[in-house]
PDB file of C-alpha atoms in Angstrom:
ATOM      1  CA  UNK A   1       0.000   0.000   0.000  1.00 40.00           C
ATOM      2  CA  UNK A   2       2.792   2.394   0.938  1.00 39.00           C
ATOM      3  CA  UNK A   3       4.619   1.609  -2.329  1.00 41.00           C
ATOM      4  CA  UNK A   4       1.450   2.368  -4.310  1.00 41.00           C
ATOM      5  CA  UNK A   5       0.978   5.709  -2.559  1.00 39.00           C
ATOM      6  CA  UNK A   6       4.646   6.561  -3.142  1.00 37.00           C
ATOM      7  CA  UNK A   7       4.375   5.655  -6.842  1.00 38.00           C
ATOM      8  CA  UNK A   8       1.261   7.808  -7.270  1.00 36.00           C
ATOM      9  CA  UNK A   9       2.934  10.711  -5.520  1.00 34.00           C
ATOM     10  CA  UNK A  10       6.004  10.395  -7.721  1.00 35.00           C
ATOM     11  CA  UNK A  11       3.820  10.266 -10.856  1.00 35.00           C
ATOM     12  CA  UNK A  12       1.957  13.376  -9.729  1.00 33.00           C
ATOM     13  CA  UNK A  13       5.242  15.162  -9.055  1.00 34.00           C
ATOM     14  CA  UNK A  14       6.642  14.269 -12.502  1.00 36.00           C
ATOM     15  CA  UNK A  15       3.404  15.262 -14.220  1.00 37.00           C
ATOM     16  CA  UNK A  16       3.349  18.599 -12.445  1.00 38.00           C
ATOM     17  CA  UNK A  17       6.935  19.336 -13.484  1.00 53.00           C
ATOM     18  CA  UNK A  18       6.777  17.998 -17.032  1.00 81.00           C
ATOM     19  CA  UNK A  19       6.874  20.644 -19.718  1.00 93.00           C
ATOM     20  CA  UNK A  20       3.900  21.187 -21.985  1.00 96.00           C
ATOM     21  CA  UNK A  21       4.959  20.126 -25.485  1.00 97.00           C
ATOM     22  CA  UNK A  22       3.190  20.258 -28.845  1.00 98.00           C
ATOM     23  CA  UNK A  23       4.651  18.532 -31.886  1.00 98.00           C
ATOM     24  CA  UNK A  24       4.143  19.363 -35.567  1.00 98.00           C
ATOM     25  CA  UNK A  25       5.218  17.034 -38.359  1.00 97.00           C
ATOM     26  CA  UNK A  26       5.500  17.085 -42.138  1.00 97.00           C
ATOM     27  CA  UNK A  27       8.717  19.073 -42.610  1.00 98.00           C
ATOM     28  CA  UNK A  28      11.846  18.244 -44.608  1.00 98.00           C
ATOM     29  CA  UNK A  29      14.722  18.238 -42.126  1.00 98.00           C
ATOM     30  CA  UNK A  30      13.889  21.571 -40.450  1.00 98.00           C
ATOM     31  CA  UNK A  31      16.967  23.438 -39.237  1.00 98.00           C
ATOM     32  CA  UNK A  32      15.944  26.860 -37.971  1.00 98.00           C
ATOM     33  CA  UNK A  33      12.890  28.680 -36.599  1.00 98.00           C
ATOM     34  CA  UNK A  34      12.138  32.402 -36.532  1.00 98.00           C
ATOM     35  CA  UNK A  35       8.989  33.799 -34.906  1.00 98.00           C
ATOM     36  CA  UNK A  36       7.636  37.313 -35.373  1.00 97.00           C
ATOM     37  CA  UNK A  37       4.444  38.980 -34.164  1.00 95.00           C
ATOM     38  CA  UNK A  38       2.194  37.058 -36.542  1.00 95.00           C
ATOM     39  CA  UNK A  39       3.982  34.066 -38.074  1.00 98.00           C
ATOM     40  CA  UNK A  40       6.479  31.269 -37.588  1.00 98.00           C
ATOM     41  CA  UNK A  41       9.105  30.618 -40.272  1.00 98.00           C
ATOM     42  CA  UNK A  42      10.890  27.268 -40.549  1.00 98.00           C
ATOM     43  CA  UNK A  43      13.874  26.597 -42.809  1.00 98.00           C
ATOM     44  CA  UNK A  44      13.974  23.115 -44.358  1.00 98.00           C
ATOM     45  CA  UNK A  45      17.244  21.610 -45.636  1.00 98.00           C
ATOM     46  CA  UNK A  46      15.352  19.255 -47.964  1.00 97.00           C
ATOM     47  CA  UNK A  47      14.389  15.630 -48.495  1.00 96.00           C
ATOM     48  CA  UNK A  48      17.759  14.287 -47.360  1.00 96.00           C
ATOM     49  CA  UNK A  49      19.756  15.276 -44.283  1.00 95.00           C
ATOM     50  CA  UNK A  50      22.510  16.732 -46.456  1.00 95.00           C
ATOM     51  CA  UNK A  51      23.109  20.285 -45.206  1.00 95.00           C
ATOM     52  CA  UNK A  52      25.883  21.020 -47.705  1.00 95.00           C
ATOM     53  CA  UNK A  53      24.298  19.703 -50.910  1.00 97.00           C
ATOM     54  CA  UNK A  54      23.332  22.203 -53.590  1.00 97.00           C
ATOM     55  CA  UNK A  55      20.284  20.240 -54.704  1.00 96.00           C
ATOM     56  CA  UNK A  56      17.682  23.027 -54.975  1.00 97.00           C
ATOM     57  CA  UNK A  57      15.150  21.222 -52.771  1.00 97.00           C
ATOM     58  CA  UNK A  58      15.380  23.438 -49.697  1.00 98.00           C
ATOM     59  CA  UNK A  59      12.581  25.794 -48.672  1.00 98.00           C
ATOM     60  CA  UNK A  60      11.115  27.942 -45.919  1.00 98.00           C
ATOM     61  CA  UNK A  61       7.718  27.133 -44.417  1.00 98.00           C
ATOM     62  CA  UNK A  62       5.282  29.638 -42.949  1.00 98.00           C
ATOM     63  CA  UNK A  63       3.114  28.662 -39.973  1.00 98.00           C
ATOM     64  CA  UNK A  64       0.680  30.530 -37.783  1.00 98.00           C
ATOM     65  CA  UNK A  65       1.420  31.008 -34.082  1.00 97.00           C
ATOM     66  CA  UNK A  66      -0.535  27.849 -33.256  1.00 97.00           C
ATOM     67  CA  UNK A  67       1.791  25.753 -35.411  1.00 97.00           C
ATOM     68  CA  UNK A  68      -0.625  25.275 -38.312  1.00 97.00           C
ATOM     69  CA  UNK A  69       1.060  25.302 -41.712  1.00 98.00           C
ATOM     70  CA  UNK A  70      -0.027  28.340 -43.730  1.00 98.00           C
ATOM     71  CA  UNK A  71       2.228  27.538 -46.682  1.00 98.00           C
ATOM     72  CA  UNK A  72       4.683  24.624 -46.583  1.00 98.00           C
ATOM     73  CA  UNK A  73       6.906  25.965 -49.362  1.00 98.00           C
ATOM     74  CA  UNK A  74       6.484  29.657 -48.631  1.00 98.00           C
ATOM     75  CA  UNK A  75       9.904  30.413 -50.138  1.00 98.00           C
ATOM     76  CA  UNK A  76      11.366  27.660 -52.297  1.00 97.00           C
ATOM     77  CA  UNK A  77      14.153  26.791 -54.748  1.00 97.00           C
ATOM     78  CA  UNK A  78      16.844  27.095 -52.089  1.00 98.00           C
ATOM     79  CA  UNK A  79      19.568  24.514 -51.476  1.00 98.00           C
ATOM     80  CA  UNK A  80      19.901  23.916 -47.739  1.00 98.00           C
ATOM     81  CA  UNK A  81      18.646  27.006 -45.856  1.00 98.00           C
ATOM     82  CA  UNK A  82      19.535  27.260 -42.200  1.00 98.00           C
ATOM     83  CA  UNK A  83      19.650  30.194 -39.779  1.00 98.00           C
ATOM     84  CA  UNK A  84      17.236  33.107 -40.154  1.00 98.00           C
ATOM     85  CA  UNK A  85      16.670  36.592 -38.750  1.00 98.00           C
ATOM     86  CA  UNK A  86      14.229  39.327 -39.710  1.00 98.00           C
ATOM     87  CA  UNK A  87      14.556  43.097 -39.998  1.00 98.00           C
ATOM     88  CA  UNK A  88      11.310  44.951 -40.785  1.00 97.00           C
ATOM     89  CA  UNK A  89       9.680  42.935 -43.596  1.00 98.00           C
ATOM     90  CA  UNK A  90      12.870  41.238 -44.762  1.00 98.00           C
ATOM     91  CA  UNK A  91      13.640  37.673 -43.720  1.00 98.00           C
ATOM     92  CA  UNK A  92      17.357  36.947 -44.001  1.00 98.00           C
ATOM     93  CA  UNK A  93      18.510  33.353 -44.392  1.00 98.00           C
ATOM     94  CA  UNK A  94      21.863  31.673 -44.970  1.00 98.00           C
ATOM     95  CA  UNK A  95      22.103  28.941 -47.583  1.00 98.00           C
ATOM     96  CA  UNK A  96      25.478  27.118 -47.573  1.00 98.00           C
ATOM     97  CA  UNK A  97      27.581  29.981 -48.985  1.00 98.00           C
ATOM     98  CA  UNK A  98      25.053  32.724 -49.712  1.00 98.00           C
ATOM     99  CA  UNK A  99      23.110  35.183 -47.556  1.00 98.00           C
ATOM    100  CA  UNK A 100      19.636  35.938 -48.927  1.00 98.00           C
ATOM    101  CA  UNK A 101      16.942  38.421 -48.001  1.00 98.00           C
ATOM    102  CA  UNK A 102      13.266  37.888 -48.877  1.00 98.00           C
ATOM    103  CA  UNK A 103      10.376  40.305 -48.544  1.00 98.00           C
ATOM    104  CA  UNK A 104       7.844  38.321 -46.503  1.00 98.00           C
ATOM    105  CA  UNK A 105       4.926  40.207 -48.052  1.00 97.00           C
ATOM    106  CA  UNK A 106       5.809  39.556 -51.686  1.00 97.00           C
ATOM    107  CA  UNK A 107       8.117  36.526 -51.116  1.00 97.00           C
ATOM    108  CA  UNK A 108      10.531  38.130 -53.581  1.00 98.00           C
ATOM    109  CA  UNK A 109      14.286  37.912 -53.217  1.00 98.00           C
ATOM    110  CA  UNK A 110      15.553  41.437 -52.544  1.00 98.00           C
ATOM    111  CA  UNK A 111      19.032  40.701 -51.199  1.00 98.00           C
ATOM    112  CA  UNK A 112      21.765  38.275 -52.199  1.00 98.00           C
ATOM    113  CA  UNK A 113      25.370  38.214 -51.027  1.00 98.00           C
ATOM    114  CA  UNK A 114      27.695  35.281 -51.760  1.00 98.00           C
ATOM    115  CA  UNK A 115      30.348  34.776 -49.070  1.00 98.00           C
ATOM    116  CA  UNK A 116      33.633  33.872 -50.735  1.00 97.00           C
ATOM    117  CA  UNK A 117      35.150  30.552 -49.600  1.00 97.00           C
ATOM    118  CA  UNK A 118      32.248  29.915 -47.222  1.00 98.00           C
ATOM    119  CA  UNK A 119      31.606  26.241 -46.467  1.00 97.00           C
ATOM    120  CA  UNK A 120      28.772  25.950 -43.933  1.00 98.00           C
ATOM    121  CA  UNK A 121      26.977  29.225 -43.232  1.00 98.00           C
ATOM    122  CA  UNK A 122      24.796  28.378 -40.280  1.00 98.00           C
ATOM    123  CA  UNK A 123      23.237  31.154 -38.233  1.00 98.00           C
ATOM    124  CA  UNK A 124      22.481  34.882 -38.232  1.00 98.00           C
ATOM    125  CA  UNK A 125      22.392  37.422 -35.409  1.00 98.00           C
ATOM    126  CA  UNK A 126      21.241  41.026 -35.855  1.00 98.00           C
ATOM    127  CA  UNK A 127      23.734  43.589 -34.591  1.00 98.00           C
ATOM    128  CA  UNK A 128      21.678  46.557 -35.830  1.00 97.00           C
ATOM    129  CA  UNK A 129      19.337  47.343 -38.732  1.00 97.00           C
ATOM    130  CA  UNK A 130      22.230  47.451 -41.157  1.00 98.00           C
ATOM    131  CA  UNK A 131      24.570  44.855 -39.699  1.00 98.00           C
ATOM    132  CA  UNK A 132      24.410  41.104 -39.291  1.00 98.00           C
ATOM    133  CA  UNK A 133      26.797  38.573 -37.847  1.00 98.00           C
ATOM    134  CA  UNK A 134      26.875  35.280 -39.729  1.00 98.00           C
ATOM    135  CA  UNK A 135      28.560  32.063 -38.576  1.00 98.00           C
ATOM    136  CA  UNK A 136      30.415  29.637 -40.834  1.00 98.00           C
ATOM    137  CA  UNK A 137      30.726  26.351 -38.980  1.00 98.00           C
ATOM    138  CA  UNK A 138      32.934  24.895 -41.688  1.00 97.00           C
ATOM    139  CA  UNK A 139      35.664  27.530 -41.682  1.00 97.00           C
ATOM    140  CA  UNK A 140      35.488  28.820 -38.112  1.00 98.00           C
ATOM    141  CA  UNK A 141      34.759  32.376 -39.204  1.00 98.00           C
ATOM    142  CA  UNK A 142      32.074  34.731 -37.983  1.00 98.00           C
ATOM    143  CA  UNK A 143      31.463  37.377 -40.642  1.00 98.00           C
ATOM    144  CA  UNK A 144      30.129  40.895 -40.177  1.00 98.00           C
ATOM    145  CA  UNK A 145      27.737  41.800 -43.008  1.00 98.00           C
ATOM    146  CA  UNK A 146      26.831  45.380 -43.928  1.00 98.00           C
ATOM    147  CA  UNK A 147      23.445  45.191 -45.642  1.00 98.00           C
ATOM    148  CA  UNK A 148      23.189  48.600 -47.280  1.00 98.00           C
ATOM    149  CA  UNK A 149      26.682  48.362 -48.714  1.00 98.00           C
ATOM    150  CA  UNK A 150      26.263  44.663 -49.649  1.00 98.00           C
ATOM    151  CA  UNK A 151      29.683  43.824 -48.316  1.00 98.00           C
ATOM    152  CA  UNK A 152      31.189  41.893 -45.435  1.00 98.00           C
ATOM    153  CA  UNK A 153      34.347  41.469 -43.420  1.00 98.00           C
ATOM    154  CA  UNK A 154      35.717  38.737 -41.187  1.00 98.00           C
ATOM    155  CA  UNK A 155      34.790  39.605 -37.604  1.00 98.00           C
ATOM    156  CA  UNK A 156      36.643  36.765 -35.829  1.00 98.00           C
ATOM    157  CA  UNK A 157      38.096  33.338 -36.496  1.00 98.00           C
ATOM    158  CA  UNK A 158      37.608  30.763 -33.746  1.00 98.00           C
ATOM    159  CA  UNK A 159      40.234  28.279 -32.680  1.00 96.00           C
ATOM    160  CA  UNK A 160      39.383  24.628 -33.373  1.00 94.00           C
ATOM    161  CA  UNK A 161      39.164  23.933 -29.641  1.00 95.00           C
ATOM    162  CA  UNK A 162      35.865  25.841 -29.560  1.00 97.00           C
ATOM    163  CA  UNK A 163      34.379  23.953 -32.510  1.00 97.00           C
ATOM    164  CA  UNK A 164      32.957  25.724 -35.540  1.00 97.00           C
ATOM    165  CA  UNK A 165      30.628  28.615 -34.674  1.00 98.00           C
ATOM    166  CA  UNK A 166      27.023  27.465 -34.999  1.00 98.00           C
ATOM    167  CA  UNK A 167      24.255  29.243 -33.088  1.00 98.00           C
ATOM    168  CA  UNK A 168      24.641  32.982 -32.425  1.00 98.00           C
ATOM    169  CA  UNK A 169      22.945  35.290 -29.922  1.00 98.00           C
ATOM    170  CA  UNK A 170      23.630  38.952 -29.204  1.00 98.00           C
ATOM    171  CA  UNK A 171      22.920  40.746 -25.941  1.00 97.00           C
ATOM    172  CA  UNK A 172      24.249  44.317 -25.685  1.00 94.00           C
ATOM    173  CA  UNK A 173      28.022  44.085 -26.238  1.00 97.00           C
ATOM    174  CA  UNK A 174      28.244  40.306 -25.971  1.00 98.00           C
ATOM    175  CA  UNK A 175      27.975  37.613 -28.627  1.00 98.00           C
ATOM    176  CA  UNK A 176      27.105  34.130 -27.404  1.00 98.00           C
ATOM    177  CA  UNK A 177      28.225  31.239 -29.607  1.00 98.00           C
ATOM    178  CA  UNK A 178      27.317  27.559 -29.589  1.00 98.00           C
ATOM    179  CA  UNK A 179      30.162  25.484 -31.043  1.00 98.00           C
ATOM    180  CA  UNK A 180      29.766  22.459 -33.293  1.00 97.00           C
ATOM    181  CA  UNK A 181      32.427  20.217 -34.813  1.00 94.00           C
ATOM    182  CA  UNK A 182      31.407  19.551 -38.447  1.00 88.00           C
ATOM    183  CA  UNK A 183      33.913  16.675 -38.649  1.00 85.00           C
ATOM    184  CA  UNK A 184      31.904  14.985 -35.867  1.00 80.00           C
ATOM    185  CA  UNK A 185      35.146  13.884 -34.189  1.00 81.00           C
ATOM    186  CA  UNK A 186      34.869  15.859 -30.973  1.00 87.00           C
ATOM    187  CA  UNK A 187      32.483  18.706 -30.375  1.00 93.00           C
ATOM    188  CA  UNK A 188      32.318  22.375 -29.561  1.00 97.00           C
ATOM    189  CA  UNK A 189      31.984  24.666 -26.590  1.00 97.00           C
ATOM    190  CA  UNK A 190      29.646  27.386 -25.410  1.00 97.00           C
ATOM    191  CA  UNK A 191      31.449  30.708 -25.347  1.00 98.00           C
ATOM    192  CA  UNK A 192      30.869  34.441 -25.158  1.00 98.00           C
ATOM    193  CA  UNK A 193      32.751  37.035 -27.169  1.00 98.00           C
ATOM    194  CA  UNK A 194      33.068  40.692 -26.210  1.00 98.00           C
ATOM    195  CA  UNK A 195      32.001  42.560 -29.351  1.00 98.00           C
ATOM    196  CA  UNK A 196      34.417  45.409 -28.606  1.00 97.00           C
ATOM    197  CA  UNK A 197      37.554  43.618 -27.435  1.00 98.00           C
ATOM    198  CA  UNK A 198      36.823  40.182 -29.001  1.00 98.00           C
ATOM    199  CA  UNK A 199      37.834  38.586 -25.700  1.00 98.00           C
ATOM    200  CA  UNK A 200      36.530  35.008 -25.453  1.00 98.00           C
ATOM    201  CA  UNK A 201      35.134  33.411 -22.308  1.00 97.00           C
ATOM    202  CA  UNK A 202      34.155  29.747 -21.962  1.00 97.00           C
ATOM    203  CA  UNK A 203      30.754  29.383 -20.306  1.00 96.00           C
ATOM    204  CA  UNK A 204      30.809  25.630 -19.788  1.00 94.00           C
ATOM    205  CA  UNK A 205      33.354  22.826 -19.541  1.00 93.00           C
ATOM    206  CA  UNK A 206      31.239  20.546 -21.696  1.00 94.00           C
ATOM    207  CA  UNK A 207      32.411  19.600 -25.182  1.00 95.00           C
ATOM    208  CA  UNK A 208      29.414  18.542 -27.241  1.00 96.00           C
ATOM    209  CA  UNK A 209      27.763  19.167 -30.599  1.00 97.00           C
ATOM    210  CA  UNK A 210      25.992  22.368 -29.643  1.00 98.00           C
ATOM    211  CA  UNK A 211      23.604  24.035 -32.081  1.00 98.00           C
ATOM    212  CA  UNK A 212      21.019  26.651 -31.097  1.00 98.00           C
ATOM    213  CA  UNK A 213      21.328  29.288 -28.388  1.00 98.00           C
ATOM    214  CA  UNK A 214      18.591  31.578 -27.005  1.00 98.00           C
ATOM    215  CA  UNK A 215      17.581  33.309 -23.775  1.00 98.00           C
ATOM    216  CA  UNK A 216      14.628  32.249 -21.665  1.00 96.00           C
ATOM    217  CA  UNK A 217      12.381  34.856 -20.013  1.00 95.00           C
ATOM    218  CA  UNK A 218      14.765  35.106 -17.052  1.00 94.00           C
ATOM    219  CA  UNK A 219      17.753  35.737 -19.332  1.00 94.00           C
ATOM    220  CA  UNK A 220      19.231  32.308 -18.684  1.00 95.00           C
ATOM    221  CA  UNK A 221      20.953  30.801 -21.716  1.00 97.00           C
ATOM    222  CA  UNK A 222      19.268  27.826 -23.351  1.00 98.00           C
ATOM    223  CA  UNK A 223      21.536  25.746 -25.583  1.00 98.00           C
ATOM    224  CA  UNK A 224      20.639  22.728 -27.696  1.00 98.00           C
ATOM    225  CA  UNK A 225      22.982  19.758 -28.037  1.00 98.00           C
ATOM    226  CA  UNK A 226      22.778  16.855 -30.470  1.00 97.00           C
ATOM    227  CA  UNK A 227      24.098  14.556 -27.731  1.00 95.00           C
ATOM    228  CA  UNK A 228      25.190  11.079 -28.802  1.00 92.00           C
ATOM    229  CA  UNK A 229      23.441   8.687 -31.176  1.00 92.00           C
ATOM    230  CA  UNK A 230      20.857  11.364 -32.008  1.00 92.00           C
ATOM    231  CA  UNK A 231      19.752  11.561 -28.375  1.00 95.00           C
ATOM    232  CA  UNK A 232      19.698  15.323 -28.155  1.00 97.00           C
ATOM    233  CA  UNK A 233      18.569  17.646 -25.399  1.00 96.00           C
ATOM    234  CA  UNK A 234      18.447  21.264 -24.283  1.00 98.00           C
ATOM    235  CA  UNK A 235      20.431  22.760 -21.435  1.00 96.00           C
ATOM    236  CA  UNK A 236      19.657  25.736 -19.256  1.00 97.00           C
ATOM    237  CA  UNK A 237      22.872  27.439 -18.186  1.00 95.00           C
ATOM    238  CA  UNK A 238      22.271  28.838 -14.730  1.00 87.00           C
ATOM    239  CA  UNK A 239      24.688  29.651 -11.921  1.00 81.00           C
ATOM    240  CA  UNK A 240      27.536  28.036 -13.897  1.00 78.00           C
ATOM    241  CA  UNK A 241      25.637  24.759 -14.098  1.00 87.00           C
ATOM    242  CA  UNK A 242      24.005  22.949 -17.014  1.00 91.00           C
ATOM    243  CA  UNK A 243      20.501  21.701 -16.292  1.00 95.00           C
ATOM    244  CA  UNK A 244      18.676  19.597 -18.884  1.00 96.00           C
ATOM    245  CA  UNK A 245      15.115  20.556 -19.687  1.00 97.00           C
ATOM    246  CA  UNK A 246      12.604  17.836 -18.873  1.00 96.00           C
ATOM    247  CA  UNK A 247      12.050  16.709 -22.455  1.00 97.00           C
ATOM    248  CA  UNK A 248      12.190  13.407 -24.287  1.00 96.00           C
ATOM    249  CA  UNK A 249      15.384  12.893 -26.342  1.00 97.00           C
ATOM    250  CA  UNK A 250      15.355  15.002 -29.514  1.00 98.00           C
ATOM    251  CA  UNK A 251      16.854  13.795 -32.779  1.00 97.00           C
ATOM    252  CA  UNK A 252      18.733  16.834 -33.964  1.00 97.00           C
ATOM    253  CA  UNK A 253      17.640  19.852 -31.867  1.00 98.00           C
ATOM    254  CA  UNK A 254      18.849  22.619 -34.148  1.00 98.00           C
ATOM    255  CA  UNK A 255      18.428  26.403 -34.268  1.00 98.00           C
ATOM    256  CA  UNK A 256      15.787  27.262 -31.663  1.00 98.00           C
ATOM    257  CA  UNK A 257      13.667  30.357 -31.048  1.00 98.00           C
ATOM    258  CA  UNK A 258      12.072  31.617 -27.822  1.00 98.00           C
ATOM    259  CA  UNK A 259       9.122  33.969 -28.365  1.00 97.00           C
ATOM    260  CA  UNK A 260       8.696  35.006 -24.746  1.00 97.00           C
ATOM    261  CA  UNK A 261       6.373  32.143 -23.847  1.00 97.00           C
ATOM    262  CA  UNK A 262       7.183  29.205 -26.089  1.00 98.00           C
ATOM    263  CA  UNK A 263      10.448  27.601 -27.130  1.00 98.00           C
ATOM    264  CA  UNK A 264      10.309  26.397 -30.750  1.00 98.00           C
ATOM    265  CA  UNK A 265      12.759  23.588 -31.479  1.00 98.00           C
ATOM    266  CA  UNK A 266      13.381  21.888 -34.841  1.00 98.00           C
ATOM    267  CA  UNK A 267      13.743  18.112 -34.578  1.00 98.00           C
ATOM    268  CA  UNK A 268      15.952  18.098 -37.634  1.00 98.00           C
ATOM    269  CA  UNK A 269      16.417  14.336 -37.994  1.00 97.00           C
ATOM    270  CA  UNK A 270      12.730  13.642 -37.298  1.00 97.00           C
ATOM    271  CA  UNK A 271      11.169  16.062 -39.826  1.00 98.00           C
ATOM    272  CA  UNK A 272       9.260  17.670 -36.972  1.00 98.00           C
ATOM    273  CA  UNK A 273       9.038  20.772 -34.819  1.00 98.00           C
ATOM    274  CA  UNK A 274       8.143  21.074 -31.156  1.00 98.00           C
ATOM    275  CA  UNK A 275       6.657  23.995 -29.260  1.00 98.00           C
ATOM    276  CA  UNK A 276       7.535  23.955 -25.551  1.00 98.00           C
ATOM    277  CA  UNK A 277       5.842  26.179 -22.990  1.00 97.00           C
ATOM    278  CA  UNK A 278       8.416  27.595 -20.580  1.00 95.00           C
TER     279      UNK A 278
END
């Protein structure tokens, strides 16, 4: 009898602390999510999990805030689109070695900037309305892009010990970077970079295949990791400790987005997207 009561109490405790999760399927290896005031945009690498193939089967989906697909191939004829950010009505997206900008009202391409010698453009962070930072996981560079001038410069090159720069997040004068090793031999680290001095600080001792990085509502860092054997998870970095969110293993948690209430996470290797209430 006592064991039964204990089991019920434990179940009630777990249920009370479990996160509310909604799942949406039907994507094509989704890599990144961007949420604005009225829509959710999801970049899809394509039919195969080949993020570096120029096969013209990548696209961006548009969803409503409830996760319902408005238009699956909202913007199409891309190769393997990944990280996205939006300024006014322009959605910027990186696609292997090119930075594009699309007007979300007309869906027309209004910006295109090839990045010379780029290998694996991965994420975008907005520095200001004319300046983006763009990570290249394959070369270790983070580029600074000047939109009006349609030019760029190399902002910083990361040492291999940090992994290739993947997810980017800017807060005031600090750039947060999630590292990922594209060779899949080791992993990357979670670091911060002072935007003025370029001084690097390691925020965790863990070496894993980190991907997305966002803030929660309390300004704690949330970082996604692919884990091992596609058993991925999401960490909260708080008080110099990594705490896993109470979620089932995720196959390929990629470039996340937190909209102030919900965390949107692509399950890249599962062709799905989850919406987690935090």
